[in-house]
XYZ file of N, CA and C in Angstrom:
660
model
N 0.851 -1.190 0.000
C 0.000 0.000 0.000
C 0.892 1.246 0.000
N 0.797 2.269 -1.013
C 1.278 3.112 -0.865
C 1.125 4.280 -0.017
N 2.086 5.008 0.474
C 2.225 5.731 1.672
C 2.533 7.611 1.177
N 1.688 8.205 1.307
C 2.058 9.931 1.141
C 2.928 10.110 2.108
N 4.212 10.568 1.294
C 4.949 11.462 2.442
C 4.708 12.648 2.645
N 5.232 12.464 4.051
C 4.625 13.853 5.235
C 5.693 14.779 4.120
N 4.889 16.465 4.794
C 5.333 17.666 4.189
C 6.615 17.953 4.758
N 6.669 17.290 6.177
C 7.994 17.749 6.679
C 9.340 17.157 6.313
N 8.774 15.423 5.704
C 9.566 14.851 5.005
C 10.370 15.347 3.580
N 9.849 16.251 2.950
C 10.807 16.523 1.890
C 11.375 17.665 1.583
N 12.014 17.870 0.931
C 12.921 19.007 0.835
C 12.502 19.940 0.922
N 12.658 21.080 1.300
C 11.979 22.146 1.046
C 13.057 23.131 0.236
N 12.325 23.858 -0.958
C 12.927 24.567 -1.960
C 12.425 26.105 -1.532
N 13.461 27.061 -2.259
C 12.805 27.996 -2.174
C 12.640 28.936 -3.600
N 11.778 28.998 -4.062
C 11.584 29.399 -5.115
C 12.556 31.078 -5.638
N 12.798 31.117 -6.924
C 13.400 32.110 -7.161
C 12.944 32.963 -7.192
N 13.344 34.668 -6.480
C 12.494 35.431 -6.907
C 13.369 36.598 -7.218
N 12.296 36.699 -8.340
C 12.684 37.815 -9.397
C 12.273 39.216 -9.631
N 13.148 39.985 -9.419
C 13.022 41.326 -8.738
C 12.909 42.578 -9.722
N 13.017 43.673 -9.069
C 12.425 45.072 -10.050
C 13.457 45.116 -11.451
N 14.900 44.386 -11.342
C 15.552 44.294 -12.892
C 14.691 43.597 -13.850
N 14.167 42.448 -12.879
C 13.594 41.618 -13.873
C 12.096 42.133 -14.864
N 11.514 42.859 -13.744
C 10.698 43.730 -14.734
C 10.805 44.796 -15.152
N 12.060 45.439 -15.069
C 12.520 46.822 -15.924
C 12.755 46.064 -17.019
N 13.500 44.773 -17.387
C 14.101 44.253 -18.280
C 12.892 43.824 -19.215
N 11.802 43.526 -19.009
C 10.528 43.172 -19.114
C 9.997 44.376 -20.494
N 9.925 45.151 -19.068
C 9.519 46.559 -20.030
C 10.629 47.116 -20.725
N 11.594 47.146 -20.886
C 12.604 47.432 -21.606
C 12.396 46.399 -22.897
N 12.390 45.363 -22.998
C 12.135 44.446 -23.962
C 10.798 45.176 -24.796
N 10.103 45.217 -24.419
C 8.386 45.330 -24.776
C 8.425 46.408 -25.598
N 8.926 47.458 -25.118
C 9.224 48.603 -25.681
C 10.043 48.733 -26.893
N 11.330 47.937 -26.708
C 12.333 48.137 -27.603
C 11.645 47.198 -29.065
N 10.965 46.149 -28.955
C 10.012 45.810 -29.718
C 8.711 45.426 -29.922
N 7.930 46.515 -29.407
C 6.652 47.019 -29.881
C 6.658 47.300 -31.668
N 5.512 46.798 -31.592
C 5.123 46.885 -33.090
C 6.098 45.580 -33.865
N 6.280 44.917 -33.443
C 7.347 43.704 -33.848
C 6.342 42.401 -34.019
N 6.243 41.434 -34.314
C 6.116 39.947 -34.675
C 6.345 39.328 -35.089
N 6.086 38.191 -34.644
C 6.443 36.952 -35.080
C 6.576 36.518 -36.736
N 7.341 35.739 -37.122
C 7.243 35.437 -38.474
C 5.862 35.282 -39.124
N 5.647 35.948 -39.951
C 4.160 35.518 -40.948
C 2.868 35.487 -40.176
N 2.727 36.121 -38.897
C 1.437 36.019 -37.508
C 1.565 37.412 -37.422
N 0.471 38.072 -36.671
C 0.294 38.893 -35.836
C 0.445 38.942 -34.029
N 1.663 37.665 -33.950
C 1.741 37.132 -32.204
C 2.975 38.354 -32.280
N 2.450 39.016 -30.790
C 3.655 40.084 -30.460
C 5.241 39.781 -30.497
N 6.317 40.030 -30.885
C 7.547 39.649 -30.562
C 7.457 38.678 -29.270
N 7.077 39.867 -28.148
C 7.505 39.787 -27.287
C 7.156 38.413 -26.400
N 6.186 37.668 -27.571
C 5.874 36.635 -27.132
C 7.251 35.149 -26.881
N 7.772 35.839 -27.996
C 9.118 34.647 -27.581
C 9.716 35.032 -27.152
N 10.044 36.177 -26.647
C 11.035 36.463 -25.441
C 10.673 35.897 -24.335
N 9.558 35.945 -23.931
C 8.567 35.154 -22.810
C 9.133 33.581 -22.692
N 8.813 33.111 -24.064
C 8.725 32.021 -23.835
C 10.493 31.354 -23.999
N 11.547 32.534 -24.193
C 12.720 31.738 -24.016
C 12.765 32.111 -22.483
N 12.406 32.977 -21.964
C 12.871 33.768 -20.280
C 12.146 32.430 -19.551
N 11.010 31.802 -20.333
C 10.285 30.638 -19.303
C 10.988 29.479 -19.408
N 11.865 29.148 -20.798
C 12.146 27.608 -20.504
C 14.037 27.786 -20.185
N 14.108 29.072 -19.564
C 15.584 29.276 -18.868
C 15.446 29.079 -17.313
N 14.297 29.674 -17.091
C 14.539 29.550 -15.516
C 13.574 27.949 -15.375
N 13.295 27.592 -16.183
C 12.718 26.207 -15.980
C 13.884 24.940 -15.902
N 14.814 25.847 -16.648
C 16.428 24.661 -16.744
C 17.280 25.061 -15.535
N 16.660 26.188 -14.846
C 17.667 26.610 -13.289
C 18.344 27.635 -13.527
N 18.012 28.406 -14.547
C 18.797 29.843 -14.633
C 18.137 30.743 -13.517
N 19.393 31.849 -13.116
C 19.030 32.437 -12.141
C 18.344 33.869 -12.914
N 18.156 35.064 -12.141
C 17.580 36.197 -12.595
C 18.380 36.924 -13.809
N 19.999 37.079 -13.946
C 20.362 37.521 -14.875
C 20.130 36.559 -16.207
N 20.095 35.437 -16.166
C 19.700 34.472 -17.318
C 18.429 34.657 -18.283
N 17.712 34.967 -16.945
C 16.410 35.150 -17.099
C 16.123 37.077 -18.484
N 16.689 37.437 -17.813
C 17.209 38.819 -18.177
C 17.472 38.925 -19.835
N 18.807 38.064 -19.896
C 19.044 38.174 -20.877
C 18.436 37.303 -21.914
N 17.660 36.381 -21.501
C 16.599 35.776 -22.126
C 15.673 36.684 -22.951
N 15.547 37.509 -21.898
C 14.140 38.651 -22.327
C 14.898 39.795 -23.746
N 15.674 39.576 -23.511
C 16.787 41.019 -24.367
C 17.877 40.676 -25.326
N 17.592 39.086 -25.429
C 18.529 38.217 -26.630
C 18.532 38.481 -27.860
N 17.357 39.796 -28.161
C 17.436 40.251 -29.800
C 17.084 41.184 -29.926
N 17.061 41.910 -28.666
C 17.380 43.642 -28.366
C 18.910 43.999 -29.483
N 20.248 43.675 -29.413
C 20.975 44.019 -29.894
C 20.913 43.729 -31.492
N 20.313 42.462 -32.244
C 20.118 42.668 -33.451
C 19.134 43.170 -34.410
N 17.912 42.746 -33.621
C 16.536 43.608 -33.722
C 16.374 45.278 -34.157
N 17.094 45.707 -32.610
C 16.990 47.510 -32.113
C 17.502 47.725 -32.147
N 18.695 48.348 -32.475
C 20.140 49.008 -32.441
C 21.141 48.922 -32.383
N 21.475 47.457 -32.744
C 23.375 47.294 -32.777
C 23.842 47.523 -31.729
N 25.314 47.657 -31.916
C 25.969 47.950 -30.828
C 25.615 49.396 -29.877
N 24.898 50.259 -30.639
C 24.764 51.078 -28.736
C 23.775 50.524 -28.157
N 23.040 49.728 -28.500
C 21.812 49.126 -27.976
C 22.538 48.017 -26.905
N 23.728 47.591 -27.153
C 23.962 46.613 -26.293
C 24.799 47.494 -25.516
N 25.609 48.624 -25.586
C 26.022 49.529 -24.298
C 24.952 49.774 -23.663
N 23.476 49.806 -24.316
C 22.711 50.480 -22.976
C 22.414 49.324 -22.392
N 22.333 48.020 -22.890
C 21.965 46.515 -22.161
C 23.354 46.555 -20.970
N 24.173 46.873 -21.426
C 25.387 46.647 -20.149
C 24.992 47.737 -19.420
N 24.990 49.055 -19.481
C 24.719 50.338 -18.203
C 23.550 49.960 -17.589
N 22.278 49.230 -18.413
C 21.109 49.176 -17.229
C 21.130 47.582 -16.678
N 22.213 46.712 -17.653
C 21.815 45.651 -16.059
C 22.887 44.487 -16.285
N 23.793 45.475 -16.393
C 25.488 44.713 -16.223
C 25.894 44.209 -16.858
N 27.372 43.415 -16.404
C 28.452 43.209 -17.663
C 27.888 41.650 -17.993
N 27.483 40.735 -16.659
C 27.121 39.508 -17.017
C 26.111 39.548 -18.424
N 24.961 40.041 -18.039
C 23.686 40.102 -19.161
C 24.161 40.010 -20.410
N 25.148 41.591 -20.446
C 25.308 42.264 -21.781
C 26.169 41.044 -22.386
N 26.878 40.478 -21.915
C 27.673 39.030 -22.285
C 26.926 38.075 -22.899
N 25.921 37.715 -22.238
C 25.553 37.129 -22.735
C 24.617 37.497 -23.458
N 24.052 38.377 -23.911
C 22.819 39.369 -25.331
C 23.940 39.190 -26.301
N 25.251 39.621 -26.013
C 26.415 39.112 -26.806
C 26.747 37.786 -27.588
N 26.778 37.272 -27.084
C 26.641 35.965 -27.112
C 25.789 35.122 -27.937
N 24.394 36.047 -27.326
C 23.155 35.376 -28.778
C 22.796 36.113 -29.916
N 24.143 36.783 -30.621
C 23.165 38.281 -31.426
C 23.805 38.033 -32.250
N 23.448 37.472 -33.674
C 24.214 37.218 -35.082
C 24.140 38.433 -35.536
N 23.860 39.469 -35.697
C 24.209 40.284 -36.428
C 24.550 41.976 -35.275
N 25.381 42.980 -35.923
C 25.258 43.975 -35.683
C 25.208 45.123 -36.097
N 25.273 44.989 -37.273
C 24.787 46.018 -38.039
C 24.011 46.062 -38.862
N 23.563 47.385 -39.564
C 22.154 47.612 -40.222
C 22.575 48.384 -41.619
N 22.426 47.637 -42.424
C 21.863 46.752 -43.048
C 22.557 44.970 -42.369
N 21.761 43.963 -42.329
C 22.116 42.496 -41.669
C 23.151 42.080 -43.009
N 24.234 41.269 -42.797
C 24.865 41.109 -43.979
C 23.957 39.407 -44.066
N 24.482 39.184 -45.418
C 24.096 38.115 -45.719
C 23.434 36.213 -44.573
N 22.276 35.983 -45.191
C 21.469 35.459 -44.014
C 22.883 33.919 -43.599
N 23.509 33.272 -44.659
C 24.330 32.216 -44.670
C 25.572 32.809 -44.016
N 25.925 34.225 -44.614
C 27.173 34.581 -43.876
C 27.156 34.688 -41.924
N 25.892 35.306 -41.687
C 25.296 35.194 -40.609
C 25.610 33.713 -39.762
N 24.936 32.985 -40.335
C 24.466 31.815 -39.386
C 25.415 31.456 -39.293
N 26.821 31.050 -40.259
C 27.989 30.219 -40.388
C 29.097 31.158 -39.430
N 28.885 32.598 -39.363
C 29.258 33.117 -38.084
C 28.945 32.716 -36.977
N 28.029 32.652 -36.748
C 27.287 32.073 -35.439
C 27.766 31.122 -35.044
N 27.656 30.028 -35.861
C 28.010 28.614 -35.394
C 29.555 28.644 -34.901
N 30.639 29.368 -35.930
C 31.730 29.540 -35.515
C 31.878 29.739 -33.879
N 31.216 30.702 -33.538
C 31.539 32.197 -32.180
C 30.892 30.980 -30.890
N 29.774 30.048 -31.555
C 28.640 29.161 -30.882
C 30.272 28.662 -29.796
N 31.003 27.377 -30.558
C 31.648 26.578 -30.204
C 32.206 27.303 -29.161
N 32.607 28.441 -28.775
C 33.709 29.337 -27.967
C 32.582 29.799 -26.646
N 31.520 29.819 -26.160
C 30.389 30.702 -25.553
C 30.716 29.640 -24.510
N 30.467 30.836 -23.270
C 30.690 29.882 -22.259
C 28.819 29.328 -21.777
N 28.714 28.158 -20.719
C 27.454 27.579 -20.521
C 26.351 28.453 -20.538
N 26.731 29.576 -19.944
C 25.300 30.211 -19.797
C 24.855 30.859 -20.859
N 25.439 31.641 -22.016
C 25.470 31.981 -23.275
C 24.715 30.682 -24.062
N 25.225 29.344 -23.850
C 24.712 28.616 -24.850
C 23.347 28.027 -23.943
N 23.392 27.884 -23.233
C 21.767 27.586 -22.398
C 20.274 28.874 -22.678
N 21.150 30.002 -22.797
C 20.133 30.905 -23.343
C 20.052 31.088 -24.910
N 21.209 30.710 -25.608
C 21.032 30.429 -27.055
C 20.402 29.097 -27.182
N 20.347 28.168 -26.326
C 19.523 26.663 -26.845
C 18.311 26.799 -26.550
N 17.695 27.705 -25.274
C 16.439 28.117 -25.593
C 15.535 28.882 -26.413
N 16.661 29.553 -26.575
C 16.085 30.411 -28.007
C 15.746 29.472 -29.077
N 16.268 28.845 -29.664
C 16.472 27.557 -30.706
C 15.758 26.731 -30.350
N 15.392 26.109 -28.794
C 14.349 25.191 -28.929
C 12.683 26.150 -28.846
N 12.907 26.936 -29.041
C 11.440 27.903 -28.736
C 11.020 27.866 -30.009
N 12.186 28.174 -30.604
C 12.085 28.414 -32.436
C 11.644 27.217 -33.258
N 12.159 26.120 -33.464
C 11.942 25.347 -33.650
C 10.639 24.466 -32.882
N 10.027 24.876 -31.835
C 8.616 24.181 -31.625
C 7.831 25.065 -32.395
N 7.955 26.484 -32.610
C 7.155 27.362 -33.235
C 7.092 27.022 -35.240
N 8.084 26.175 -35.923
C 8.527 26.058 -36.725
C 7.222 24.538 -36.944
N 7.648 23.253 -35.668
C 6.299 22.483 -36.007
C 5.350 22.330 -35.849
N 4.801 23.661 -34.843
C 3.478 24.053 -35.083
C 2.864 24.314 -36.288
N 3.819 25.291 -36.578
C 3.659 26.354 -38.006
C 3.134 24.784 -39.103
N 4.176 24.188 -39.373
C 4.124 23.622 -40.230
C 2.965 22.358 -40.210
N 2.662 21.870 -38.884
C 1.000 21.308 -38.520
C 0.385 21.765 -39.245
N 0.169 23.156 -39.307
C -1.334 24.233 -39.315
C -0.681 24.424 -41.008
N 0.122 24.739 -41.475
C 0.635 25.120 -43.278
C 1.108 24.529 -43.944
N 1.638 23.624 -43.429
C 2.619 22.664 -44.261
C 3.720 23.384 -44.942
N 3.801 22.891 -46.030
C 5.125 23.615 -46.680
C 5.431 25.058 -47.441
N 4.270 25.777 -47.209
C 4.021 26.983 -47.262
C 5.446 28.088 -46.607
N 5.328 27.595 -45.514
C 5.905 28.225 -43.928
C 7.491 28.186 -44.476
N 7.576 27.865 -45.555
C 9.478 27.908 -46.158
C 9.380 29.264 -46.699
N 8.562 29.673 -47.221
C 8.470 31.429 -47.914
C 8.835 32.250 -46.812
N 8.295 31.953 -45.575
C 8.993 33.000 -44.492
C 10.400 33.396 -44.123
N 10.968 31.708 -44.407
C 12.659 32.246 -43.653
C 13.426 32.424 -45.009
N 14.700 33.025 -44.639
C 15.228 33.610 -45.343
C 16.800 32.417 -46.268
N 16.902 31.423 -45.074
C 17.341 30.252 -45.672
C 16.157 28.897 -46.361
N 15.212 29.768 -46.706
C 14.363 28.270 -47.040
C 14.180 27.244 -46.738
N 13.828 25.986 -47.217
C 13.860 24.840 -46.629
C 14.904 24.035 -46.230
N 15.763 24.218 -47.348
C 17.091 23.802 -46.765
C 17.873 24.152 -46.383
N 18.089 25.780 -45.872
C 18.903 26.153 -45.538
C 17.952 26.460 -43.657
N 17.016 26.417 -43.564
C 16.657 26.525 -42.115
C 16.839 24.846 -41.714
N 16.470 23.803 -42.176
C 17.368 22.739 -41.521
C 18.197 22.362 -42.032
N 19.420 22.921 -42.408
C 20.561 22.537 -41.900
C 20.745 23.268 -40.887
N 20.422 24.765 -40.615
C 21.071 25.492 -39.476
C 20.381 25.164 -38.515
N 19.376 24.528 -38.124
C 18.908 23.683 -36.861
C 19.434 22.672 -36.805
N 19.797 22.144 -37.770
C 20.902 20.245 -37.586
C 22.019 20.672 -37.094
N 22.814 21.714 -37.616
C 24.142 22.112 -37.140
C 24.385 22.874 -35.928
N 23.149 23.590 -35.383
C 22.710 24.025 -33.952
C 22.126 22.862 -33.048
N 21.865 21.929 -33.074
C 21.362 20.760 -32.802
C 22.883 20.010 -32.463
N 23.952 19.795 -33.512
C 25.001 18.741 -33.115
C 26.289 19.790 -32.560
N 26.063 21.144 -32.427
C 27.000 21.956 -31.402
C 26.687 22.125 -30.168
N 25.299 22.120 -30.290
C 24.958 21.714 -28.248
C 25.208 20.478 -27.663
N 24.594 19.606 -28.780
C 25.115 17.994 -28.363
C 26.487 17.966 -28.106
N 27.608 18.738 -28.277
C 29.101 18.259 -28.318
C 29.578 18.508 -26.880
N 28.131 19.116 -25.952
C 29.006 19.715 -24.754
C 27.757 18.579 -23.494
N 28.231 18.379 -21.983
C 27.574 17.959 -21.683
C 25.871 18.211 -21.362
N 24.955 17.366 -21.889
C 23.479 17.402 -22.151
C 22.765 18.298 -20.735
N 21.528 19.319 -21.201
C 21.116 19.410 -20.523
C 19.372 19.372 -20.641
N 18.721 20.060 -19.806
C 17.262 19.465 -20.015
C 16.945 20.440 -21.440
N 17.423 21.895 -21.582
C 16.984 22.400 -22.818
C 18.049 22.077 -23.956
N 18.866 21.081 -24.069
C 19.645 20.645 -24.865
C 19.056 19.179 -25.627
N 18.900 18.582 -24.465
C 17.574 17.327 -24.435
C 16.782 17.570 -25.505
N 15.683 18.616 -24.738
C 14.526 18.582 -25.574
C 14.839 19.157 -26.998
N 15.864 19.639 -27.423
C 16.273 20.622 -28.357
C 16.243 19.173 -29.401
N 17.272 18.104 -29.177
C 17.329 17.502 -30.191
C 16.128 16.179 -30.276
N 15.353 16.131 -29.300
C 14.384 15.787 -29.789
C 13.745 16.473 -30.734
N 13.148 18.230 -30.731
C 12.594 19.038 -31.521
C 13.173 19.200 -33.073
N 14.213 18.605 -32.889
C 14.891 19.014 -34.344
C 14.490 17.727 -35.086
N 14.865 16.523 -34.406
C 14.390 15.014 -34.592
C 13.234 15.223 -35.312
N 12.319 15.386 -34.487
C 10.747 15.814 -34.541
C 10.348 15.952 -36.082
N 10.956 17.496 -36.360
C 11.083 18.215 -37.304
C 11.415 17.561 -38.344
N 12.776 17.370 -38.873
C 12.990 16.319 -39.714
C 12.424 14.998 -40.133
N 11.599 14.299 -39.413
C 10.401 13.349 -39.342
C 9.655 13.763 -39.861
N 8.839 14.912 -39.938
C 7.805 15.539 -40.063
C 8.033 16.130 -41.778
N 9.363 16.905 -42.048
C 9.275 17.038 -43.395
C 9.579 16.299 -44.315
N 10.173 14.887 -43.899
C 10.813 14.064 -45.189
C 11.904 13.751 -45.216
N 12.386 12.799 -46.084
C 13.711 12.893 -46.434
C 13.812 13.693 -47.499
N 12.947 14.663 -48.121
C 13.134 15.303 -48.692
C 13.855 16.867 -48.459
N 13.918 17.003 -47.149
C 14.111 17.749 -46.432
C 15.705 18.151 -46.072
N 16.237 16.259 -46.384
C 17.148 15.984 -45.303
C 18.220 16.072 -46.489
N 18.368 17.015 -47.641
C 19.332 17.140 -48.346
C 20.362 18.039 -48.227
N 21.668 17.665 -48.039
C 22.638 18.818 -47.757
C 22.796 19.361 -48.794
N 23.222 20.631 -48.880
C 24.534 21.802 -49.547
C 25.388 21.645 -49.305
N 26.386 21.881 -50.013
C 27.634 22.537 -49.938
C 28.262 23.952 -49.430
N 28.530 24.392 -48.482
C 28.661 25.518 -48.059
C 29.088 26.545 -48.702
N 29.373 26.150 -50.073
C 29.616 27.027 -51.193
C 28.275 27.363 -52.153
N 27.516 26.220 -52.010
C 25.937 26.785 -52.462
C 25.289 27.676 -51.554
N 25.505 27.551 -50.489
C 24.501 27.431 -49.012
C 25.052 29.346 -49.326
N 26.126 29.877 -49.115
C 26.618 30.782 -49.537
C 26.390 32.174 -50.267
N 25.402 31.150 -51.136
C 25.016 32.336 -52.535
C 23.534 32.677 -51.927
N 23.728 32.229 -51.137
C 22.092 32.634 -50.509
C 21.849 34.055 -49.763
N 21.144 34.838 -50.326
C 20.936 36.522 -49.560
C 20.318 36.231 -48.542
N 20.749 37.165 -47.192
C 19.552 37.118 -46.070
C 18.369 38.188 -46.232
């Protein structure tokens, strides 16, 4: 017969709490992209900032994680580099490190969408844990939003990105086997299930490489 353990029996946690940065950072986000959305929807930006700031502190990030969760595309989004001096003056050097960390581009005009990503992946390998725990949530947020999308449109939903079909999975396969190279965590986990997922879902038609010299000629 099974037995409920008493309340006094188990651990007691204390939940994190997240303070007036965390909602300056909030409204600082909201603001800096208002009037923004989601790919091909009318869902506010600010909706995936939400939802990377939720599955960071769900993996045990503390309040600055959380932070820079919210403000991970403040610097390529809104303003380049002074946009990320004002991310360091209003909420430090840790944050701004890591907004650093997740921001493929910095200047305006964006250079090319392949030159981009193949940067990324480069700078990826070098980021220390907390940089890539808030870049793997970003990526697994993206990619559940990617097989929703594609539930509800099917193969429509390739006109939106700017690498197409084959160039948005490969750069989730190759973001997928640079998190895998370091030890696993719960948003690393679910990440390559989601990519798994994904690739199931479109085919092996899907599953054709480039050459990084094709992949290349591609404008962002």
């Amino acid at each position: 017969m099974a037995v409920r353990a008493k309340t006094k029996d188990l651990p007691q946690r204390t939940a994190l709490k997240l303070g007036p940065r965390f909602l300056r950072a909030f409204l600082f986000a909201a603001e800096k992209h208002a009037g923004q959305a989601r790919k091909a929807s009318t869902i506010p930006y600010i909706a995936h900032l939400m939802g990377v700031a939720s599955l960071v502190l769900e993996a045990g990030g503390d309040e600055d994680l959380a932070i820079a969760a919210l403000l991970h595309d403040v610097v390529e989004d809104c303003g380049g580099m002074p946009r990320l001096r004002e991310v360091r003056r209003m909420f430090g050097e840790r944050v701004a490190k890591i907004v650093e960390g997740c921001t493929d581009s910095f200047s305006d005009p964006k250079l090319p969408w392949i030159v981009r990503k193949e940067e990324y992946l480069r700078r990826l390998k070098h980021e220390d844990a907390e940089t890539r725990l808030v870049s793997a949530s970003d990526k697994l947020h993206n990619v559940r939003t990617v097989i929703a999308d594609y539930r509800k449109d099917g193969e429509s939903i390739w006109k939106r990105f700017s690498g197409g079909r084959e160039g948005t999975l490969w750069y989730y396969r190759a973001l997928n086997d640079e998190f895998q190279r370091r030890k696993p965590n719960r948003i690393t986990r679910e990440l390559a299930v989601a990519v798994q997922e994904l690739e199931k879902m479109v085919g092996p038609q899907g599953l054709k490489s480039r050459s990084l010299k094709s992949r290349s000629k591609r404008k962002g």
